[in-house]
PDB file of C-alpha atoms in Angstrom:
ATOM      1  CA  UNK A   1      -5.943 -15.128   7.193  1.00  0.00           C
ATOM      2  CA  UNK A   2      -8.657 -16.793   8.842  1.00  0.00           C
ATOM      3  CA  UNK A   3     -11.397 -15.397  11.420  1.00  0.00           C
ATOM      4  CA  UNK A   4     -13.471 -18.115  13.233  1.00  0.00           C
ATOM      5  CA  UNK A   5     -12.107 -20.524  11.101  1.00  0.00           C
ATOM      6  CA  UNK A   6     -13.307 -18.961   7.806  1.00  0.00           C
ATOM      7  CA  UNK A   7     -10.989 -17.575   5.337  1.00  0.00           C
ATOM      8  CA  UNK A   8     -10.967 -13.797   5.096  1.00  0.00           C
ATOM      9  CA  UNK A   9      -9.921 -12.153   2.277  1.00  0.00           C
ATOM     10  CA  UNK A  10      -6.983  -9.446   3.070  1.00  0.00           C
ATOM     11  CA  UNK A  11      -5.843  -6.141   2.775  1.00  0.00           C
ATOM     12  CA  UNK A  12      -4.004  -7.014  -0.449  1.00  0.00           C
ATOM     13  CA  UNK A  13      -3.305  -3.446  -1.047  1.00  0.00           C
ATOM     14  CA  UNK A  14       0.401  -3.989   1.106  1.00  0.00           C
ATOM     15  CA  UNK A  15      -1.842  -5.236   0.491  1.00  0.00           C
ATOM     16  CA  UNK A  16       1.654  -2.977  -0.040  1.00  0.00           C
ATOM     17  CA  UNK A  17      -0.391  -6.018   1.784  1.00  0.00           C
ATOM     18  CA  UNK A  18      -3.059  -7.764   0.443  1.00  0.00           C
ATOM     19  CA  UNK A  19      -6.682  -8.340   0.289  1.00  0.00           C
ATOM     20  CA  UNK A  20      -8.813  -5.318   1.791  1.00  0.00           C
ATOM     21  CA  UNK A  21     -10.478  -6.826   5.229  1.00  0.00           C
ATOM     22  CA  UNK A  22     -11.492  -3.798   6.582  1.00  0.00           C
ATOM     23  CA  UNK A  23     -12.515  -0.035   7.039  1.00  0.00           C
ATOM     24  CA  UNK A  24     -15.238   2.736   7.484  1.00  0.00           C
ATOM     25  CA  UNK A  25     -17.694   1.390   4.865  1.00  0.00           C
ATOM     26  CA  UNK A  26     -17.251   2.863   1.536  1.00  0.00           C
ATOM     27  CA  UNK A  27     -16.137   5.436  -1.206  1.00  0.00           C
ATOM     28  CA  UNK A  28     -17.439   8.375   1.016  1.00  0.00           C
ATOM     29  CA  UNK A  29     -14.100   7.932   2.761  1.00  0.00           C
ATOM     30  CA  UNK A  30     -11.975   8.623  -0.053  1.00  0.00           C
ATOM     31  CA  UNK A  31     -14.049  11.715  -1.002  1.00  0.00           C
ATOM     32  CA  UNK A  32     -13.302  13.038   2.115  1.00  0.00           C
ATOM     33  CA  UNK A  33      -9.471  12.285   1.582  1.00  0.00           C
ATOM     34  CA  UNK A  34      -9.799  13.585  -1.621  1.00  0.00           C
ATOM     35  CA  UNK A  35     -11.647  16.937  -0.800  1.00  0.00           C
ATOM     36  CA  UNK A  36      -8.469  17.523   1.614  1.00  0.00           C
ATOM     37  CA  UNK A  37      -5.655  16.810  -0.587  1.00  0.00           C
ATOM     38  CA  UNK A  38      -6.161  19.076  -3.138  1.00  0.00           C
ATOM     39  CA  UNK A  39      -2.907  19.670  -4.610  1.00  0.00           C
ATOM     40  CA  UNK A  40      -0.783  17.270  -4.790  1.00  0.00           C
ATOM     41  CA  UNK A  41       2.954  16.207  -6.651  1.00  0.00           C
ATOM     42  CA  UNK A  42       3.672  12.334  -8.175  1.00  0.00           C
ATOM     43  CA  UNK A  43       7.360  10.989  -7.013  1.00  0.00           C
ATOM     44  CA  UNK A  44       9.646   9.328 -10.075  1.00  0.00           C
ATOM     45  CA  UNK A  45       8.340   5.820  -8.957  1.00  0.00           C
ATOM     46  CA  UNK A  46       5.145   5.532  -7.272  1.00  0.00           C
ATOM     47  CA  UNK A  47       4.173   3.366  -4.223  1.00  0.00           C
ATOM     48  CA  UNK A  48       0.742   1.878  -4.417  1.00  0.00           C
ATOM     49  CA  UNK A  49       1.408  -0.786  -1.900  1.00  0.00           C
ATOM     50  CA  UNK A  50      -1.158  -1.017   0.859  1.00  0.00           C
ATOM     51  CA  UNK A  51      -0.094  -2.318   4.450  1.00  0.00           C
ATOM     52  CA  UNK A  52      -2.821  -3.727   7.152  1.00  0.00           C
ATOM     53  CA  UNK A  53      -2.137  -2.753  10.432  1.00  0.00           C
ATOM     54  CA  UNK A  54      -1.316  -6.178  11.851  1.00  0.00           C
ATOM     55  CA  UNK A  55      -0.412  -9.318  10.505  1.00  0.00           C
ATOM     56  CA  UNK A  56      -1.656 -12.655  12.292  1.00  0.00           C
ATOM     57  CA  UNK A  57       1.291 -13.671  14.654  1.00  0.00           C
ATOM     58  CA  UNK A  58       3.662 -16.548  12.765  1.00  0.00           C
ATOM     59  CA  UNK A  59       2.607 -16.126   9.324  1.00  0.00           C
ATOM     60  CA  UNK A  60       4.746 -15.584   6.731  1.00  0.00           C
ATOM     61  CA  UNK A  61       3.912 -13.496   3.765  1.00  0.00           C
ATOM     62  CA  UNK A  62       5.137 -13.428  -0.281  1.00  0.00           C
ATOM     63  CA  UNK A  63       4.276 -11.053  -2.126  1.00  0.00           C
ATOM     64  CA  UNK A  64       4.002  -9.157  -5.498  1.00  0.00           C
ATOM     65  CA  UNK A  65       3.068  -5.614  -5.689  1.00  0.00           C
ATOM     66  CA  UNK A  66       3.085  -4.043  -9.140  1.00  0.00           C
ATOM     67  CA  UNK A  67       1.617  -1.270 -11.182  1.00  0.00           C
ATOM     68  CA  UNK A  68       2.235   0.154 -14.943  1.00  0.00           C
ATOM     69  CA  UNK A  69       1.724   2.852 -16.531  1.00  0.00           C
ATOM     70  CA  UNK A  70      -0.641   2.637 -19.267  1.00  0.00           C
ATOM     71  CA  UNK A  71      -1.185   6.262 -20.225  1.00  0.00           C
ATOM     72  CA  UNK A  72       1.150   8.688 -19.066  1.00  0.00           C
ATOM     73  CA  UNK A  73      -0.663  11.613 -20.141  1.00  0.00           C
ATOM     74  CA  UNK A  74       1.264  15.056 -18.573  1.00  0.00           C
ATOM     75  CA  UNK A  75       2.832  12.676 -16.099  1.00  0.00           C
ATOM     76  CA  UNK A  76       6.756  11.521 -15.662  1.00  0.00           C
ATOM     77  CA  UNK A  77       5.998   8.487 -13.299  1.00  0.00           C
ATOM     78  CA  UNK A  78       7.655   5.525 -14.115  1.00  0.00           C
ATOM     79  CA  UNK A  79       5.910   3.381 -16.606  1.00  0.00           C
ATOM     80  CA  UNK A  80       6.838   0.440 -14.512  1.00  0.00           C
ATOM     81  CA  UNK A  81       7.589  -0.488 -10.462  1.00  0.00           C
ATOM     82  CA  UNK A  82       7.413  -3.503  -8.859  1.00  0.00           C
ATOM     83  CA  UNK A  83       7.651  -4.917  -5.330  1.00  0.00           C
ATOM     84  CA  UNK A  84       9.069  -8.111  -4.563  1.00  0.00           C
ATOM     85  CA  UNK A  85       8.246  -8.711  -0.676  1.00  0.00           C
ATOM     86  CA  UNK A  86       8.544 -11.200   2.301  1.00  0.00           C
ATOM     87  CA  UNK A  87       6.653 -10.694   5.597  1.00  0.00           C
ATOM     88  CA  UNK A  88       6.334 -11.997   9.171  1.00  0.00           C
ATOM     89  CA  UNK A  89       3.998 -11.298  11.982  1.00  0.00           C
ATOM     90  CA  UNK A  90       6.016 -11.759  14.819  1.00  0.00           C
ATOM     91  CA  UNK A  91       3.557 -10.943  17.445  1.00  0.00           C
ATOM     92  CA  UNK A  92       0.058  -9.710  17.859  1.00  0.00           C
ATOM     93  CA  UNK A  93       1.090  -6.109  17.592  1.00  0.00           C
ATOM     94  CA  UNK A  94       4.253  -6.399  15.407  1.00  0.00           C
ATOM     95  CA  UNK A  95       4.945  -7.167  12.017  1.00  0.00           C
ATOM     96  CA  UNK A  96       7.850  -6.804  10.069  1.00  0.00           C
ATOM     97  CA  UNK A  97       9.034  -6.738   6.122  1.00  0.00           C
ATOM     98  CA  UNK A  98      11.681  -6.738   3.681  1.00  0.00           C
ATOM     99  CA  UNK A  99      11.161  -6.040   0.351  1.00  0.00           C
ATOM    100  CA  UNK A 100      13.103  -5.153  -3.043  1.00  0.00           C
ATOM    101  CA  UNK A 101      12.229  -2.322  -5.416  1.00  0.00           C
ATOM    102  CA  UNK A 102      12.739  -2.248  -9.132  1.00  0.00           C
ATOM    103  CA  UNK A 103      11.352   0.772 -11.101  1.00  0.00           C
ATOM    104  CA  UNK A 104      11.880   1.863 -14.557  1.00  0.00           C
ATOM    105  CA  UNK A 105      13.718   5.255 -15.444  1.00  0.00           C
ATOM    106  CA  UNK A 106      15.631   6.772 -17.687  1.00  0.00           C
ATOM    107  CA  UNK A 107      18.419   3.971 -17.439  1.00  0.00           C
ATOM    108  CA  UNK A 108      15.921   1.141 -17.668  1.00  0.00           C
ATOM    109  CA  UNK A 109      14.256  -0.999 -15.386  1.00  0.00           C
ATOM    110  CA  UNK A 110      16.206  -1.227 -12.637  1.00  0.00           C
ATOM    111  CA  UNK A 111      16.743  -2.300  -9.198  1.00  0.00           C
ATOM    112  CA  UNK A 112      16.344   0.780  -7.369  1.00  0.00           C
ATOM    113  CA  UNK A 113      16.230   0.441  -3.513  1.00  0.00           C
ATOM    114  CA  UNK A 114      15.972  -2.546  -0.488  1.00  0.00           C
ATOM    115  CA  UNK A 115      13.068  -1.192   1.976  1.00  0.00           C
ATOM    116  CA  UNK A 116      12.624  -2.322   5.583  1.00  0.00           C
ATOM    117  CA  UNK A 117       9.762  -1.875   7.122  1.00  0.00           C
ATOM    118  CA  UNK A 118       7.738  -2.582  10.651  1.00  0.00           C
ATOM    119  CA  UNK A 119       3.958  -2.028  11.503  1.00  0.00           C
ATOM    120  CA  UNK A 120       2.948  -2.118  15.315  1.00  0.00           C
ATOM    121  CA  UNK A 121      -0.550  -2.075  16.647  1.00  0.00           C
ATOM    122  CA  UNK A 122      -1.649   0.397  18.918  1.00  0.00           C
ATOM    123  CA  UNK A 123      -5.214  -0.020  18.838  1.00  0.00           C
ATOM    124  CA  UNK A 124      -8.034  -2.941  18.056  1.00  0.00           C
ATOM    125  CA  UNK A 125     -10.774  -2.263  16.123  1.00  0.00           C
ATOM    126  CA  UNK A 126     -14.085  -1.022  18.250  1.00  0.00           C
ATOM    127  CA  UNK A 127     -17.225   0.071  17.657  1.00  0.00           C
ATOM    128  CA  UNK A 128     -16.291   3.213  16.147  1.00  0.00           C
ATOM    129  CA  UNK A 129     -12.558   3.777  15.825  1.00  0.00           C
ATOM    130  CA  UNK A 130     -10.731   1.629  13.281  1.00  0.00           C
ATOM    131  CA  UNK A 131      -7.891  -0.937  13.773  1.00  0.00           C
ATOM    132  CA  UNK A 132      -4.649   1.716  14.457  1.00  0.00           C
ATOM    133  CA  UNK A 133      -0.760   1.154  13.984  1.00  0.00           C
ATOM    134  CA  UNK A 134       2.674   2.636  13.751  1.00  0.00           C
ATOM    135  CA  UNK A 135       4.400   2.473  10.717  1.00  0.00           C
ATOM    136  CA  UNK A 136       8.186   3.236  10.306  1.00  0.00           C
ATOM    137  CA  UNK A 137      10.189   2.509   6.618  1.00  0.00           C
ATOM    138  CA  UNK A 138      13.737   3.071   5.624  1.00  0.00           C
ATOM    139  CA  UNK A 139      14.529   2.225   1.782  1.00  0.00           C
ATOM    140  CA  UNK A 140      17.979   2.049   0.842  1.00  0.00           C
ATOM    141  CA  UNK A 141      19.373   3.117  -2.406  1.00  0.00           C
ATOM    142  CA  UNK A 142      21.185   0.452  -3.682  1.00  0.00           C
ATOM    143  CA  UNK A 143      21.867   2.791  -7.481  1.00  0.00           C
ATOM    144  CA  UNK A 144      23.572   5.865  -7.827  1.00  0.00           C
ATOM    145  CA  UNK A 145      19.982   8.038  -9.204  1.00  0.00           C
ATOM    146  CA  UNK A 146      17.680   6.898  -6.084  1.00  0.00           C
ATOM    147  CA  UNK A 147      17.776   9.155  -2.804  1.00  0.00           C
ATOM    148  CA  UNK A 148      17.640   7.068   0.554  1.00  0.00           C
ATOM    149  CA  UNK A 149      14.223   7.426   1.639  1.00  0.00           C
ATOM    150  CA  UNK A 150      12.706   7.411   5.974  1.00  0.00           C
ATOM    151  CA  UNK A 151       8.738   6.735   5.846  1.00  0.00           C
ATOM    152  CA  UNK A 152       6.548   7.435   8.771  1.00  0.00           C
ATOM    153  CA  UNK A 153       2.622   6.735   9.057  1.00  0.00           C
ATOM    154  CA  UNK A 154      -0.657   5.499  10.390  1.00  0.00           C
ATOM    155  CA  UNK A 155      -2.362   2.570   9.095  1.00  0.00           C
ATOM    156  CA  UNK A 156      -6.100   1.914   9.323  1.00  0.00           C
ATOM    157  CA  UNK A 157      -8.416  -0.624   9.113  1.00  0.00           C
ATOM    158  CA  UNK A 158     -12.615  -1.275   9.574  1.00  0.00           C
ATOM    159  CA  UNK A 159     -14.918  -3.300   8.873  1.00  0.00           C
ATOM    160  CA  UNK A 160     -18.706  -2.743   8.422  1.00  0.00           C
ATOM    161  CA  UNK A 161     -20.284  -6.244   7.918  1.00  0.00           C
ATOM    162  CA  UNK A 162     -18.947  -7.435   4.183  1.00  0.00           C
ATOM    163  CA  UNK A 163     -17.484  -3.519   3.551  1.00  0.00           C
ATOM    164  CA  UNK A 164     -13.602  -3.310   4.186  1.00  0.00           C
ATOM    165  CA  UNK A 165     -11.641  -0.491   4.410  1.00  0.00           C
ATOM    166  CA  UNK A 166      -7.959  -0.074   4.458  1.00  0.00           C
ATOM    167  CA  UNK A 167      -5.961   3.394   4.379  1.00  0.00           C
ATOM    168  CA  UNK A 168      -2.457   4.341   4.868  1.00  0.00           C
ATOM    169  CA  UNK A 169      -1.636   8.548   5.689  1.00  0.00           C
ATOM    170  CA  UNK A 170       2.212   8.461   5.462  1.00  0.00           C
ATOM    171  CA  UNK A 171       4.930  11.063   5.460  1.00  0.00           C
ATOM    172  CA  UNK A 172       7.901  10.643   3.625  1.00  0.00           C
ATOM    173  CA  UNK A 173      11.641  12.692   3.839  1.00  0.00           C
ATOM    174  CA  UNK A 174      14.426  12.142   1.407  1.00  0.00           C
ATOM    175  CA  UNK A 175      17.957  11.733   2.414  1.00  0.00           C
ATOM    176  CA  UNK A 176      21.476  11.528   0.484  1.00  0.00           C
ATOM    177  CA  UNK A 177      21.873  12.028  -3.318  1.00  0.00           C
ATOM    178  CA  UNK A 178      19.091  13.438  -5.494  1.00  0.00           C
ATOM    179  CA  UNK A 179      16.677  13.869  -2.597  1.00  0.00           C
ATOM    180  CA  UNK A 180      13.683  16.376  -2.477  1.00  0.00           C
ATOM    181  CA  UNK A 181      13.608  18.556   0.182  1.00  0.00           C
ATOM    182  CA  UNK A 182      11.063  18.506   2.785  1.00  0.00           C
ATOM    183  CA  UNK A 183       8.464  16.124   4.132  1.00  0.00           C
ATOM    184  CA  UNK A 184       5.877  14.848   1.996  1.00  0.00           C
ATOM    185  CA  UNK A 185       2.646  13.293   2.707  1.00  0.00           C
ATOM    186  CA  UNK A 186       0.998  10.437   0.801  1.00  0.00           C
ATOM    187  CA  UNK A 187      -1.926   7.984   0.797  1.00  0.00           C
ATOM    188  CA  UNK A 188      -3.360   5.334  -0.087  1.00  0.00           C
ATOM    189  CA  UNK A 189      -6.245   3.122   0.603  1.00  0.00           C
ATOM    190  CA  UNK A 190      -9.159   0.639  -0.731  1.00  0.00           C
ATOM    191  CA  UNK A 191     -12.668   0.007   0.476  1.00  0.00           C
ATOM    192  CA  UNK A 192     -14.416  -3.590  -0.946  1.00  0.00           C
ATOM    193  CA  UNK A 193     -17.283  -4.889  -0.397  1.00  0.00           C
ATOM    194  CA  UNK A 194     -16.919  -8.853  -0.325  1.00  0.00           C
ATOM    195  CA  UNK A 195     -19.998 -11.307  -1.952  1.00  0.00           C
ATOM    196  CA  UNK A 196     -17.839 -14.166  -1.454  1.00  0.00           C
ATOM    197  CA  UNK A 197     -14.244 -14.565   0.051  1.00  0.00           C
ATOM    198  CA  UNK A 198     -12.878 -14.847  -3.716  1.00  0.00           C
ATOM    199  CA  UNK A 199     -14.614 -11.853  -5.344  1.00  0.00           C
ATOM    200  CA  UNK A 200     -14.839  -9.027  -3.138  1.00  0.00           C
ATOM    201  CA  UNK A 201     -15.170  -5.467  -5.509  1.00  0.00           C
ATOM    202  CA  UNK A 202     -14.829  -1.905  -4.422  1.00  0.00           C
ATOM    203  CA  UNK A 203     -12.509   0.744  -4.774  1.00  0.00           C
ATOM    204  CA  UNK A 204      -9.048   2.177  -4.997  1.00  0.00           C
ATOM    205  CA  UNK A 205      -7.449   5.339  -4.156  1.00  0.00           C
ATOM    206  CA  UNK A 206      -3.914   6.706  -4.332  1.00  0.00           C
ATOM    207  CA  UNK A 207      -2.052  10.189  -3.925  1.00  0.00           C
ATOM    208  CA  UNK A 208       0.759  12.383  -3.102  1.00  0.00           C
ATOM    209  CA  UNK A 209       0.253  16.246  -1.780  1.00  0.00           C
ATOM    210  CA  UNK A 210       3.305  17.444  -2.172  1.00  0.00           C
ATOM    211  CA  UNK A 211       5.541  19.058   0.966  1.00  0.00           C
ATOM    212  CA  UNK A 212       3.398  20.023   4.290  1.00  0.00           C
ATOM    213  CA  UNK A 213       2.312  22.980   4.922  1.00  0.00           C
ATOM    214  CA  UNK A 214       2.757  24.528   0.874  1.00  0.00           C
ATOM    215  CA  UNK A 215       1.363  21.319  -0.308  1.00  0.00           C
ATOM    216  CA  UNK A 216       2.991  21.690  -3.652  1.00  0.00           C
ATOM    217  CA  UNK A 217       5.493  19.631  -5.669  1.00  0.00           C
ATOM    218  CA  UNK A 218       7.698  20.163  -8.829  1.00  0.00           C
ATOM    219  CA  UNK A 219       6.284  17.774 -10.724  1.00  0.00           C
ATOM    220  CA  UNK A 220       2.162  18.691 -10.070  1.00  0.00           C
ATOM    221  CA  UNK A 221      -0.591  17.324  -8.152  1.00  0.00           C
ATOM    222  CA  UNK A 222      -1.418  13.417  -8.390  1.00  0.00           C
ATOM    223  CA  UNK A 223      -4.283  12.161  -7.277  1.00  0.00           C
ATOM    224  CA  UNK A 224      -5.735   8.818  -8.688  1.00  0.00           C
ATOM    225  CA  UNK A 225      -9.066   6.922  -8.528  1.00  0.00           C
ATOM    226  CA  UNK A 226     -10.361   3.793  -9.798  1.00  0.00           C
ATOM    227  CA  UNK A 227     -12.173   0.236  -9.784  1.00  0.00           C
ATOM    228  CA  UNK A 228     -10.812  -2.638  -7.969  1.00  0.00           C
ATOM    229  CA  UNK A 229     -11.179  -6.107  -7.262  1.00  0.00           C
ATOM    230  CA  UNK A 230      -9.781  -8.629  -4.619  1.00  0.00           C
ATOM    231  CA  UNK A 231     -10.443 -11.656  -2.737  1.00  0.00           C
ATOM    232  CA  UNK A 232      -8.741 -15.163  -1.295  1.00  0.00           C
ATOM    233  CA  UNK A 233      -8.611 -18.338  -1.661  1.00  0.00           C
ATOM    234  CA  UNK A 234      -7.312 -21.380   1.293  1.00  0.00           C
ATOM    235  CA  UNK A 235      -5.212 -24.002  -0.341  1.00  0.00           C
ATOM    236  CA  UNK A 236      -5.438 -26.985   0.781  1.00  0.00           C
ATOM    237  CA  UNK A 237      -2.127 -28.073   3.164  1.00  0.00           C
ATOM    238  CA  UNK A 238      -0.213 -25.071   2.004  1.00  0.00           C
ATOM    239  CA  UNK A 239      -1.597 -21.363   2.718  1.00  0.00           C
ATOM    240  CA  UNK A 240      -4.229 -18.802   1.632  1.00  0.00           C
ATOM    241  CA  UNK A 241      -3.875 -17.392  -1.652  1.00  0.00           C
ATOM    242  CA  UNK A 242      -4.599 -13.861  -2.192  1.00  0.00           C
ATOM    243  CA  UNK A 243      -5.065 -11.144  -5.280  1.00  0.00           C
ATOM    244  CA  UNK A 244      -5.827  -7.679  -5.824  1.00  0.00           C
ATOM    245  CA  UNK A 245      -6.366  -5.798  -9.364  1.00  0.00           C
ATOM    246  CA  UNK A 246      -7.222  -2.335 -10.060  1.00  0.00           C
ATOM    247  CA  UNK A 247      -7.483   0.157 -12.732  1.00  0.00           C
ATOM    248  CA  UNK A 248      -6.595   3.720 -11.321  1.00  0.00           C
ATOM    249  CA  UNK A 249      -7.552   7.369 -13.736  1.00  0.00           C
ATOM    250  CA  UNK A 250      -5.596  10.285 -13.027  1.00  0.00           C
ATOM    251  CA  UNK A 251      -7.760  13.095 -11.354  1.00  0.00           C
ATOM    252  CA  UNK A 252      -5.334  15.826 -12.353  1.00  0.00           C
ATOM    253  CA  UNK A 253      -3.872  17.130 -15.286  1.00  0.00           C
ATOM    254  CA  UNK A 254      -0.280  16.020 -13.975  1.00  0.00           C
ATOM    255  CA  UNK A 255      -1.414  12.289 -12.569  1.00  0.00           C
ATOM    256  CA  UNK A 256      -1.489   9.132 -15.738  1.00  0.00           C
ATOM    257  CA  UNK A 257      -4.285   9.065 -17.015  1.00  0.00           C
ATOM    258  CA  UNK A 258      -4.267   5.233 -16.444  1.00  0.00           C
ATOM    259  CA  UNK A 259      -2.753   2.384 -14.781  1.00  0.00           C
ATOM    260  CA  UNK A 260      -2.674  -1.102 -13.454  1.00  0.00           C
ATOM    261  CA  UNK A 261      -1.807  -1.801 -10.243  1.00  0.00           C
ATOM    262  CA  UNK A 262      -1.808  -5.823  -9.170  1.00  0.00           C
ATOM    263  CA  UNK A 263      -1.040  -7.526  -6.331  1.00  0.00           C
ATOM    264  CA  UNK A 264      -0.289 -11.417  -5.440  1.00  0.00           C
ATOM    265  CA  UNK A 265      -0.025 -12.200  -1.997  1.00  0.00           C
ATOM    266  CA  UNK A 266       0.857 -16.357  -0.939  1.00  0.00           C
ATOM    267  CA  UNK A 267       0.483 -16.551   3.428  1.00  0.00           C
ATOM    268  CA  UNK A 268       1.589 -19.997   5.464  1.00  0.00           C
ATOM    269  CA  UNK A 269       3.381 -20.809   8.195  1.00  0.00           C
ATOM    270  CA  UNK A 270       6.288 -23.040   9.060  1.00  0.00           C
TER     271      UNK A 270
END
């Protein structure tokens, strides 16, 4: 993505999007996220993907979002789930995404669901309020243990000079076989602070609180926290290049008590 003819890094937390570009400066955001979702409940397969709130119209987005599990600790998450994605900004306040989902499980690694998603803008960034949109996602169960899955949710994004926050708030609701009943919220988000368009470090943040209103979940609170780094690159005659890495500790008893989470993100247009 480029801004005045410079290349920006993204929100490479879709990046379940890319490269972080924006949001209210810094950590102190997630502590206030954090102080408010105190009990929380991990789903078989998390979803560490960040989305930005808009895409540049035209552009066409590959990525890969992944994560492992490298200590599960009290948890049952899946020690492995991956994200296989292509998007397109199809106007200023539209994009739009398909993406397939393996995870592993009990039966293996696995290709669990096909997700469809769309992201539209409702508000620029200004002086105080952050970059705003809609987001809507349906994942389809394409195995016989996944439940069908409808995803609603805000999407936010500011920047402070180099500091860049992104943050997703999104409510989920199982349908079909082996669903969980009632609507559960999640989030997710990174704030960076970028030296140079390739090396941008900061923070990650990721959790699930359960069903609203009770807050509570059968499998415990999850709540994770950790170092990241991202940034982007142009390539000459092709696209911009873009990466994301971070290393997430469980803040509950129930949450891994590490993983990876990486993302790979390739933008052009036709």
């Amino acid at each position: 993505m480029r801004e005045n003819g410079v290349a920006q890094p993204r929100e490479m937390v879709h990046t379940r999007r890319g490269m972080p570009k924006s949001v209210w400066g810094a950590p102190a955001l997630f502590a206030a996220v954090l102080a408010g979702l105190t009990v929380a409940g991990p789903a078989p397969a998390a979803d560490f993907k960040i989305n930005p709130p808009s895409l540049e119209p035209g552009e066409v987005s590959l990525e890969d979002n992944s994560a492992v599990v490298t200590s599960r600790g009290r948890s049952n998450d899946s020690k492995h789930s991956h994200f296989a994605e292509l998007g397109y900004g199809v106007t200023e306040y539209w994009w739009t995404e398909v993406e397939g989902h393996w995870a592993s499980g009990e039966d293996g690694l696995k290709f669990r669901t096909v997700d469809f998603e769309n992201a539209f803008r409702v508000l620029r960034q200004g002086t105080w309020w952050p970059e705003t949109a809609i987001f809507v996602e349906y994942d389809h169960a394409v195995d016989r243990s996944s439940p069908e899955q409808a995803t609603l949710g805000g999407l936010f994004r500011k920047d402070f000079g180099p500091s860049s926050t992104v943050l997703n708030v999104l409510f989920d609701h199982d349908l079909g076989r082996n669903a969980m009943s009632g609507v559960r919220l999640r989030y997710t988000g990174i704030s960076t602070w970028q030296i140079v368009p390739a090396f941008a470090p900061g923070v990650e943040v990721f959790g699930e609180a359960g069903r609203l209103l009770s807050f509570t979940s059968v499998n415990g609170p999850d709540h994770r926290l950790g170092p990241a780094l991202s940034g982007g690159m142009d390539i000459a005659g092709l696209g911009e290049l873009g990466y994301n890495i971070a290393y997430l500790f469980g803040l509950a008893p129930t949450s891994p008590n590490g993983t990876v989470v990486w993302r790979l993100e390739f933008d052009f247009r036709f």
